[in-house]
Amino acid sequence: MYFGGKIKTEKTENGFAHYVQGLQELKPQEVTVPSDPSSASFFIAAALMVEGSDITIKNICMNETRIGFLKVVKLMGARIEVNNKKNICGEPVADLRVKHSSLRGVKVPGNLVASMIDEFPVLSVLAALAEGKTEMKEIGELKVKESDRILSMAEGLRQCGVEVDFGEDYMIVKGIKKVRGGQLINTFNDHRIAMSFICLGQVAQKPIKISEITSISTSFPEFIEKFKQIGANLSNHTNQ
């Protein structure tokens, strides 16, 4: 093992059993942590939506259990190049080049839901601008996140003029060419709701105001700074 630990694995009737010996002396190693696909999803979404965008996000973790969002947006027509593939500390890693794209609505495959459960809020933002309907089903887990994310996103999108149908474990978003905006969106103190509507605000006809941004620090403290670096138009509405 990478740190020199002794781990034994045996196949059982129910899968695999792993045995770890206690009180081992481990070897110090340098570890490179790949970039988080969930955090990257907001930059991917913004680039896909904003005309003229062409950005590269480096060293993204490409583990199959983490890239459901990438697979779905590609089904929607996203122009994403996967470059510089490599393996770092046992994880597949790559650079993603993302360009503005015209998207179409899709039915999200059920087998991808688990690998993108945190990305559904920002996916629903992309769905708002896609041609046709995007159907997201088997997503009941979203109701027990930092907020009821099905309800949070549906309410915010409806405020912005987007047609949304939703229930206990599904959401269907009908895309429109232009999102109205001009609303104060309640984030319900949920970082992913806040970041998703910040993304949508970049293409709305009128500015979108966010009820708070402090929740963002729970997962991505540098989000606002990094988002501005790629050209995002953000301002503090409390001073206006």
PDB file of C-alpha atoms in Angstrom:
ATOM      1  CA  MET A   1       0.000   0.000   0.000  1.00  0.00           C
ATOM      2  CA  TYR A   2       1.056   3.609  -0.626  1.00  0.00           C
ATOM      3  CA  PHE A   3       1.846   4.330   3.035  1.00  0.00           C
ATOM      4  CA  GLY A   4       3.274   0.868   3.661  1.00  0.00           C
ATOM      5  CA  GLY A   5       0.300  -0.395   5.643  1.00  0.00           C
ATOM      6  CA  LYS A   6      -0.594  -4.075   5.696  1.00  0.00           C
ATOM      7  CA  ILE A   7      -4.113  -4.688   4.446  1.00  0.00           C
ATOM      8  CA  LYS A   8      -5.543  -8.087   3.619  1.00  0.00           C
ATOM      9  CA  THR A   9      -8.514  -8.534   1.306  1.00  0.00           C
ATOM     10  CA  GLU A  10     -10.591 -11.679   0.965  1.00  0.00           C
ATOM     11  CA  LYS A  11     -13.535 -12.434  -1.272  1.00  0.00           C
ATOM     12  CA  THR A  12     -16.654 -13.510   0.604  1.00  0.00           C
ATOM     13  CA  GLU A  13     -20.166 -14.614  -0.307  1.00  0.00           C
ATOM     14  CA  ASN A  14     -21.377 -11.036   0.155  1.00  0.00           C
ATOM     15  CA  GLY A  15     -18.501  -9.250  -1.585  1.00  0.00           C
ATOM     16  CA  PHE A  16     -15.122  -8.516  -0.025  1.00  0.00           C
ATOM     17  CA  ALA A  17     -13.752  -8.395   3.516  1.00  0.00           C
ATOM     18  CA  HIS A  18     -10.832  -6.111   4.382  1.00  0.00           C
ATOM     19  CA  TYR A  19      -8.523  -6.639   7.351  1.00  0.00           C
ATOM     20  CA  VAL A  20      -6.263  -3.870   8.640  1.00  0.00           C
ATOM     21  CA  GLN A  21      -3.497  -4.611  11.135  1.00  0.00           C
ATOM     22  CA  GLY A  22      -3.475  -2.137  14.015  1.00  0.00           C
ATOM     23  CA  LEU A  23      -0.557  -0.099  15.411  1.00  0.00           C
ATOM     24  CA  GLN A  24       1.382  -0.127  12.158  1.00  0.00           C
ATOM     25  CA  GLU A  25       4.219   2.269  11.447  1.00  0.00           C
ATOM     26  CA  LEU A  26       3.292   4.062   8.243  1.00  0.00           C
ATOM     27  CA  LYS A  27       5.688   5.735   5.825  1.00  0.00           C
ATOM     28  CA  PRO A  28       5.232   9.460   5.129  1.00  0.00           C
ATOM     29  CA  GLN A  29       4.506  10.187   1.484  1.00  0.00           C
ATOM     30  CA  GLU A  30       3.756  13.180  -0.690  1.00  0.00           C
ATOM     31  CA  VAL A  31       0.118  13.137  -1.725  1.00  0.00           C
ATOM     32  CA  THR A  32      -1.432  15.152  -4.548  1.00  0.00           C
ATOM     33  CA  VAL A  33      -5.182  15.528  -4.126  1.00  0.00           C
ATOM     34  CA  PRO A  34      -7.053  15.790  -7.459  1.00  0.00           C
ATOM     35  CA  SER A  35      -9.448  18.682  -8.004  1.00  0.00           C
ATOM     36  CA  ASP A  36     -12.998  18.008  -6.818  1.00  0.00           C
ATOM     37  CA  PRO A  37     -15.511  17.308  -9.631  1.00  0.00           C
ATOM     38  CA  SER A  38     -18.418  18.680  -7.578  1.00  0.00           C
ATOM     39  CA  SER A  39     -16.697  22.029  -7.047  1.00  0.00           C
ATOM     40  CA  ALA A  40     -15.622  22.109 -10.695  1.00  0.00           C
ATOM     41  CA  SER A  41     -19.211  21.579 -11.866  1.00  0.00           C
ATOM     42  CA  PHE A  42     -20.076  25.257 -11.267  1.00  0.00           C
ATOM     43  CA  PHE A  43     -17.230  26.439 -13.499  1.00  0.00           C
ATOM     44  CA  ILE A  44     -18.160  23.852 -16.112  1.00  0.00           C
ATOM     45  CA  ALA A  45     -21.777  25.018 -16.041  1.00  0.00           C
ATOM     46  CA  ALA A  46     -20.857  28.702 -16.297  1.00  0.00           C
ATOM     47  CA  ALA A  47     -18.565  28.060 -19.261  1.00  0.00           C
ATOM     48  CA  LEU A  48     -21.251  26.044 -21.037  1.00  0.00           C
ATOM     49  CA  MET A  49     -23.815  28.835 -20.559  1.00  0.00           C
ATOM     50  CA  VAL A  50     -21.852  32.022 -21.231  1.00  0.00           C
ATOM     51  CA  GLU A  51     -21.251  32.782 -24.908  1.00  0.00           C
ATOM     52  CA  GLY A  52     -17.604  32.892 -25.943  1.00  0.00           C
ATOM     53  CA  SER A  53     -16.397  30.899 -22.946  1.00  0.00           C
ATOM     54  CA  ASP A  54     -13.365  28.642 -23.297  1.00  0.00           C
ATOM     55  CA  ILE A  55     -11.761  27.555 -20.022  1.00  0.00           C
ATOM     56  CA  THR A  56      -9.484  24.753 -18.863  1.00  0.00           C
ATOM     57  CA  ILE A  57      -9.842  23.181 -15.427  1.00  0.00           C
ATOM     58  CA  LYS A  58      -6.774  21.207 -14.437  1.00  0.00           C
ATOM     59  CA  ASN A  59      -6.265  17.964 -12.532  1.00  0.00           C
ATOM     60  CA  ILE A  60      -9.895  16.931 -12.148  1.00  0.00           C
ATOM     61  CA  CYS A  61     -10.567  13.592 -10.480  1.00  0.00           C
ATOM     62  CA  MET A  62     -11.977  11.286 -13.168  1.00  0.00           C
ATOM     63  CA  ASN A  63     -12.938   8.387 -10.918  1.00  0.00           C
ATOM     64  CA  GLU A  64     -16.002   6.664 -12.412  1.00  0.00           C
ATOM     65  CA  THR A  65     -17.901   7.168  -9.161  1.00  0.00           C
ATOM     66  CA  ARG A  66     -17.508  10.975  -9.446  1.00  0.00           C
ATOM     67  CA  ILE A  67     -18.122  11.887 -13.084  1.00  0.00           C
ATOM     68  CA  GLY A  68     -21.849  11.341 -13.575  1.00  0.00           C
ATOM     69  CA  PHE A  69     -22.325  15.084 -14.120  1.00  0.00           C
ATOM     70  CA  LEU A  70     -19.757  15.126 -16.923  1.00  0.00           C
ATOM     71  CA  LYS A  71     -21.466  12.194 -18.621  1.00  0.00           C
ATOM     72  CA  VAL A  72     -24.879  13.850 -18.445  1.00  0.00           C
ATOM     73  CA  VAL A  73     -23.784  17.250 -19.770  1.00  0.00           C
ATOM     74  CA  LYS A  74     -22.033  15.489 -22.639  1.00  0.00           C
ATOM     75  CA  LEU A  75     -25.342  13.779 -23.421  1.00  0.00           C
ATOM     76  CA  MET A  76     -26.825  17.284 -23.476  1.00  0.00           C
ATOM     77  CA  GLY A  77     -24.298  18.360 -26.109  1.00  0.00           C
ATOM     78  CA  ALA A  78     -21.566  19.924 -23.975  1.00  0.00           C
ATOM     79  CA  ARG A  79     -18.292  20.598 -25.755  1.00  0.00           C
ATOM     80  CA  ILE A  80     -15.792  19.230 -23.268  1.00  0.00           C
ATOM     81  CA  GLU A  81     -12.347  17.916 -24.134  1.00  0.00           C
ATOM     82  CA  VAL A  82     -10.591  15.532 -21.752  1.00  0.00           C
ATOM     83  CA  ASN A  83      -6.839  16.140 -22.006  1.00  0.00           C
ATOM     84  CA  ASN A  84      -3.609  15.223 -20.229  1.00  0.00           C
ATOM     85  CA  LYS A  85      -4.930  12.004 -18.721  1.00  0.00           C
ATOM     86  CA  LYS A  86      -2.773  10.541 -15.967  1.00  0.00           C
ATOM     87  CA  ASN A  87      -2.850   8.651 -12.702  1.00  0.00           C
ATOM     88  CA  ILE A  88      -2.015  10.438  -9.446  1.00  0.00           C
ATOM     89  CA  CYS A  89      -1.860   8.561  -6.158  1.00  0.00           C
ATOM     90  CA  GLY A  90      -4.073   5.836  -7.553  1.00  0.00           C
ATOM     91  CA  GLU A  91      -6.716   8.180  -8.993  1.00  0.00           C
ATOM     92  CA  PRO A  92      -7.347   8.879 -12.690  1.00  0.00           C
ATOM     93  CA  VAL A  93      -6.927  12.606 -13.324  1.00  0.00           C
ATOM     94  CA  ALA A  94      -7.339  14.828 -16.394  1.00  0.00           C
ATOM     95  CA  ASP A  95      -7.619  18.438 -17.562  1.00  0.00           C
ATOM     96  CA  LEU A  96     -11.010  19.535 -18.893  1.00  0.00           C
ATOM     97  CA  ARG A  97     -11.366  22.135 -21.621  1.00  0.00           C
ATOM     98  CA  VAL A  98     -14.920  23.484 -21.616  1.00  0.00           C
ATOM     99  CA  LYS A  99     -16.472  25.681 -24.298  1.00  0.00           C
ATOM    100  CA  HIS A 100     -19.819  27.432 -24.562  1.00  0.00           C
ATOM    101  CA  SER A 101     -22.349  24.965 -25.926  1.00  0.00           C
ATOM    102  CA  SER A 102     -25.950  24.770 -27.077  1.00  0.00           C
ATOM    103  CA  LEU A 103     -27.556  22.165 -24.844  1.00  0.00           C
ATOM    104  CA  ARG A 104     -30.593  19.935 -25.256  1.00  0.00           C
ATOM    105  CA  GLY A 105     -32.775  18.397 -22.577  1.00  0.00           C
ATOM    106  CA  VAL A 106     -32.250  14.759 -21.631  1.00  0.00           C
ATOM    107  CA  LYS A 107     -33.558  12.071 -19.329  1.00  0.00           C
ATOM    108  CA  VAL A 108     -30.848  11.591 -16.711  1.00  0.00           C
ATOM    109  CA  PRO A 109     -29.948   7.872 -16.646  1.00  0.00           C
ATOM    110  CA  GLY A 110     -30.836   6.331 -13.299  1.00  0.00           C
ATOM    111  CA  ASN A 111     -27.499   4.545 -13.070  1.00  0.00           C
ATOM    112  CA  LEU A 112     -25.696   7.928 -12.934  1.00  0.00           C
ATOM    113  CA  VAL A 113     -27.712   9.494 -10.106  1.00  0.00           C
ATOM    114  CA  ALA A 114     -25.493   8.294  -7.250  1.00  0.00           C
ATOM    115  CA  SER A 115     -22.331   9.563  -8.935  1.00  0.00           C
ATOM    116  CA  MET A 116     -23.687  13.102  -9.324  1.00  0.00           C
ATOM    117  CA  ILE A 117     -26.112  13.592  -6.439  1.00  0.00           C
ATOM    118  CA  ASP A 118     -24.454  16.864  -5.361  1.00  0.00           C
ATOM    119  CA  GLU A 119     -24.467  18.239  -8.901  1.00  0.00           C
ATOM    120  CA  PHE A 120     -28.223  18.164  -9.506  1.00  0.00           C
ATOM    121  CA  PRO A 121     -28.751  21.788  -8.388  1.00  0.00           C
ATOM    122  CA  VAL A 122     -26.338  23.132 -10.996  1.00  0.00           C
ATOM    123  CA  LEU A 123     -27.593  20.615 -13.562  1.00  0.00           C
ATOM    124  CA  SER A 124     -31.093  22.052 -13.122  1.00  0.00           C
ATOM    125  CA  VAL A 125     -29.644  25.487 -13.933  1.00  0.00           C
ATOM    126  CA  LEU A 126     -28.216  24.119 -17.177  1.00  0.00           C
ATOM    127  CA  ALA A 127     -31.552  22.441 -17.864  1.00  0.00           C
ATOM    128  CA  ALA A 128     -33.243  25.841 -17.632  1.00  0.00           C
ATOM    129  CA  LEU A 129     -31.286  26.957 -20.705  1.00  0.00           C
ATOM    130  CA  ALA A 130     -31.382  23.692 -22.636  1.00  0.00           C
ATOM    131  CA  GLU A 131     -33.711  23.053 -25.555  1.00  0.00           C
ATOM    132  CA  GLY A 132     -36.598  20.865 -24.430  1.00  0.00           C
ATOM    133  CA  LYS A 133     -37.197  19.107 -21.127  1.00  0.00           C
ATOM    134  CA  THR A 134     -34.675  17.603 -18.747  1.00  0.00           C
ATOM    135  CA  GLU A 135     -36.037  14.827 -16.547  1.00  0.00           C
ATOM    136  CA  MET A 136     -34.298  14.053 -13.260  1.00  0.00           C
ATOM    137  CA  LYS A 137     -35.767  11.064 -11.425  1.00  0.00           C
ATOM    138  CA  GLU A 138     -34.806   8.875  -8.454  1.00  0.00           C
ATOM    139  CA  ILE A 139     -33.354  11.955  -6.744  1.00  0.00           C
ATOM    140  CA  GLY A 140     -35.209  11.735  -3.435  1.00  0.00           C
ATOM    141  CA  GLU A 141     -31.920  11.977  -1.525  1.00  0.00           C
ATOM    142  CA  LEU A 142     -31.829  15.674  -2.456  1.00  0.00           C
ATOM    143  CA  LYS A 143     -34.643  16.335   0.005  1.00  0.00           C
ATOM    144  CA  VAL A 144     -32.388  15.530   2.979  1.00  0.00           C
ATOM    145  CA  LYS A 145     -29.316  17.559   2.045  1.00  0.00           C
ATOM    146  CA  GLU A 146     -28.470  20.966   3.562  1.00  0.00           C
ATOM    147  CA  SER A 147     -31.897  21.990   2.293  1.00  0.00           C
ATOM    148  CA  ASP A 148     -34.666  20.247   0.401  1.00  0.00           C
ATOM    149  CA  ARG A 149     -32.805  20.821  -2.841  1.00  0.00           C
ATOM    150  CA  ILE A 150     -35.661  19.725  -5.069  1.00  0.00           C
ATOM    151  CA  LEU A 151     -37.909  22.382  -3.541  1.00  0.00           C
ATOM    152  CA  SER A 152     -35.129  24.985  -3.248  1.00  0.00           C
ATOM    153  CA  MET A 153     -34.177  24.763  -6.914  1.00  0.00           C
ATOM    154  CA  ALA A 154     -37.760  24.515  -8.146  1.00  0.00           C
ATOM    155  CA  GLU A 155     -38.797  27.649  -6.248  1.00  0.00           C
ATOM    156  CA  GLY A 156     -35.777  29.644  -7.413  1.00  0.00           C
ATOM    157  CA  LEU A 157     -36.112  28.602 -11.043  1.00  0.00           C
ATOM    158  CA  ARG A 158     -39.825  29.400 -11.060  1.00  0.00           C
ATOM    159  CA  GLN A 159     -39.055  32.872  -9.691  1.00  0.00           C
ATOM    160  CA  CYS A 160     -36.803  33.357 -12.721  1.00  0.00           C
ATOM    161  CA  GLY A 161     -39.549  32.361 -15.160  1.00  0.00           C
ATOM    162  CA  VAL A 162     -38.596  28.710 -15.691  1.00  0.00           C
ATOM    163  CA  GLU A 163     -41.291  26.027 -15.855  1.00  0.00           C
ATOM    164  CA  VAL A 164     -40.580  23.281 -13.311  1.00  0.00           C
ATOM    165  CA  ASP A 165     -42.554  20.194 -12.322  1.00  0.00           C
ATOM    166  CA  PHE A 166     -41.387  18.331  -9.232  1.00  0.00           C
ATOM    167  CA  GLY A 167     -42.331  15.774  -6.608  1.00  0.00           C
ATOM    168  CA  GLU A 168     -40.841  13.715  -3.807  1.00  0.00           C
ATOM    169  CA  ASP A 169     -38.124  12.135  -5.954  1.00  0.00           C
ATOM    170  CA  TYR A 170     -38.144  13.896  -9.305  1.00  0.00           C
ATOM    171  CA  MET A 171     -37.804  17.231 -11.044  1.00  0.00           C
ATOM    172  CA  ILE A 172     -38.562  18.103 -14.655  1.00  0.00           C
ATOM    173  CA  VAL A 173     -37.242  21.387 -16.032  1.00  0.00           C
ATOM    174  CA  LYS A 174     -38.480  22.868 -19.300  1.00  0.00           C
ATOM    175  CA  GLY A 175     -35.738  24.907 -20.908  1.00  0.00           C
ATOM    176  CA  ILE A 176     -36.256  28.455 -22.139  1.00  0.00           C
ATOM    177  CA  LYS A 177     -34.058  30.594 -24.356  1.00  0.00           C
ATOM    178  CA  LYS A 178     -33.787  33.504 -21.933  1.00  0.00           C
ATOM    179  CA  VAL A 179     -34.010  33.348 -18.147  1.00  0.00           C
ATOM    180  CA  ARG A 180     -35.747  36.422 -16.769  1.00  0.00           C
ATOM    181  CA  GLY A 181     -33.869  36.860 -13.493  1.00  0.00           C
ATOM    182  CA  GLY A 182     -34.439  40.056 -11.525  1.00  0.00           C
ATOM    183  CA  GLN A 183     -35.267  38.155  -8.345  1.00  0.00           C
ATOM    184  CA  LEU A 184     -33.934  37.700  -4.819  1.00  0.00           C
ATOM    185  CA  ILE A 185     -33.330  33.971  -4.469  1.00  0.00           C
ATOM    186  CA  ASN A 186     -33.529  32.270  -1.092  1.00  0.00           C
ATOM    187  CA  THR A 187     -30.584  29.879  -0.751  1.00  0.00           C
ATOM    188  CA  PHE A 188     -32.011  28.269   2.396  1.00  0.00           C
ATOM    189  CA  ASN A 189     -28.421  28.546   3.683  1.00  0.00           C
ATOM    190  CA  ASP A 190     -27.408  25.830   1.233  1.00  0.00           C
ATOM    191  CA  HIS A 191     -24.032  26.363  -0.439  1.00  0.00           C
ATOM    192  CA  ARG A 192     -24.927  24.500  -3.620  1.00  0.00           C
ATOM    193  CA  ILE A 193     -28.132  26.461  -4.102  1.00  0.00           C
ATOM    194  CA  ALA A 194     -26.174  29.707  -3.696  1.00  0.00           C
ATOM    195  CA  MET A 195     -23.462  28.728  -6.181  1.00  0.00           C
ATOM    196  CA  SER A 196     -25.986  27.384  -8.690  1.00  0.00           C
ATOM    197  CA  PHE A 197     -27.945  30.645  -8.850  1.00  0.00           C
ATOM    198  CA  ILE A 198     -24.735  32.665  -8.992  1.00  0.00           C
ATOM    199  CA  CYS A 199     -24.006  30.682 -12.158  1.00  0.00           C
ATOM    200  CA  LEU A 200     -27.478  31.342 -13.544  1.00  0.00           C
ATOM    201  CA  GLY A 201     -27.087  35.040 -12.808  1.00  0.00           C
ATOM    202  CA  GLN A 202     -24.302  35.233 -15.379  1.00  0.00           C
ATOM    203  CA  VAL A 203     -26.784  34.706 -18.213  1.00  0.00           C
ATOM    204  CA  ALA A 204     -30.074  36.034 -16.796  1.00  0.00           C
ATOM    205  CA  GLN A 205     -31.680  39.042 -18.480  1.00  0.00           C
ATOM    206  CA  LYS A 206     -31.773  40.901 -15.157  1.00  0.00           C
ATOM    207  CA  PRO A 207     -29.414  40.488 -12.177  1.00  0.00           C
ATOM    208  CA  ILE A 208     -30.161  37.672  -9.758  1.00  0.00           C
ATOM    209  CA  LYS A 209     -29.658  38.478  -6.095  1.00  0.00           C
ATOM    210  CA  ILE A 210     -28.688  35.769  -3.621  1.00  0.00           C
ATOM    211  CA  SER A 211     -30.026  35.888  -0.058  1.00  0.00           C
ATOM    212  CA  GLU A 212     -26.626  34.979   1.419  1.00  0.00           C
ATOM    213  CA  ILE A 213     -23.222  33.629   0.420  1.00  0.00           C
ATOM    214  CA  THR A 214     -21.708  32.678   3.778  1.00  0.00           C
ATOM    215  CA  SER A 215     -22.876  29.081   3.322  1.00  0.00           C
ATOM    216  CA  ILE A 216     -20.486  28.744   0.366  1.00  0.00           C
ATOM    217  CA  SER A 217     -17.534  28.675   2.760  1.00  0.00           C
ATOM    218  CA  THR A 218     -18.631  25.243   4.014  1.00  0.00           C
ATOM    219  CA  SER A 219     -17.356  23.619   0.820  1.00  0.00           C
ATOM    220  CA  PHE A 220     -15.569  26.220  -1.339  1.00  0.00           C
ATOM    221  CA  PRO A 221     -14.303  29.291   0.582  1.00  0.00           C
ATOM    222  CA  GLU A 222     -12.512  30.691  -2.482  1.00  0.00           C
ATOM    223  CA  PHE A 223     -15.451  30.263  -4.865  1.00  0.00           C
ATOM    224  CA  ILE A 224     -16.294  33.958  -5.299  1.00  0.00           C
ATOM    225  CA  GLU A 225     -12.651  34.885  -5.883  1.00  0.00           C
ATOM    226  CA  LYS A 226     -12.076  32.049  -8.360  1.00  0.00           C
ATOM    227  CA  PHE A 227     -15.345  32.744 -10.155  1.00  0.00           C
ATOM    228  CA  LYS A 228     -14.380  36.374 -10.667  1.00  0.00           C
ATOM    229  CA  GLN A 229     -11.022  35.246 -12.069  1.00  0.00           C
ATOM    230  CA  ILE A 230     -12.764  33.609 -15.024  1.00  0.00           C
ATOM    231  CA  GLY A 231     -14.764  36.764 -15.718  1.00  0.00           C
ATOM    232  CA  ALA A 232     -17.896  36.389 -13.600  1.00  0.00           C
ATOM    233  CA  ASN A 233     -19.927  39.551 -13.026  1.00  0.00           C
ATOM    234  CA  LEU A 234     -20.568  39.717  -9.269  1.00  0.00           C
ATOM    235  CA  SER A 235     -21.299  42.552  -6.875  1.00  0.00           C
ATOM    236  CA  ASN A 236     -22.462  43.009  -3.286  1.00  0.00           C
ATOM    237  CA  HIS A 237     -26.126  43.940  -3.588  1.00  0.00           C
ATOM    238  CA  THR A 238     -26.403  44.949   0.097  1.00  0.00           C
ATOM    239  CA  ASN A 239     -24.454  48.100  -0.780  1.00  0.00           C
ATOM    240  CA  GLN A 240     -26.647  49.037  -3.691  1.00  0.00           C
TER     241      GLN A 240
END
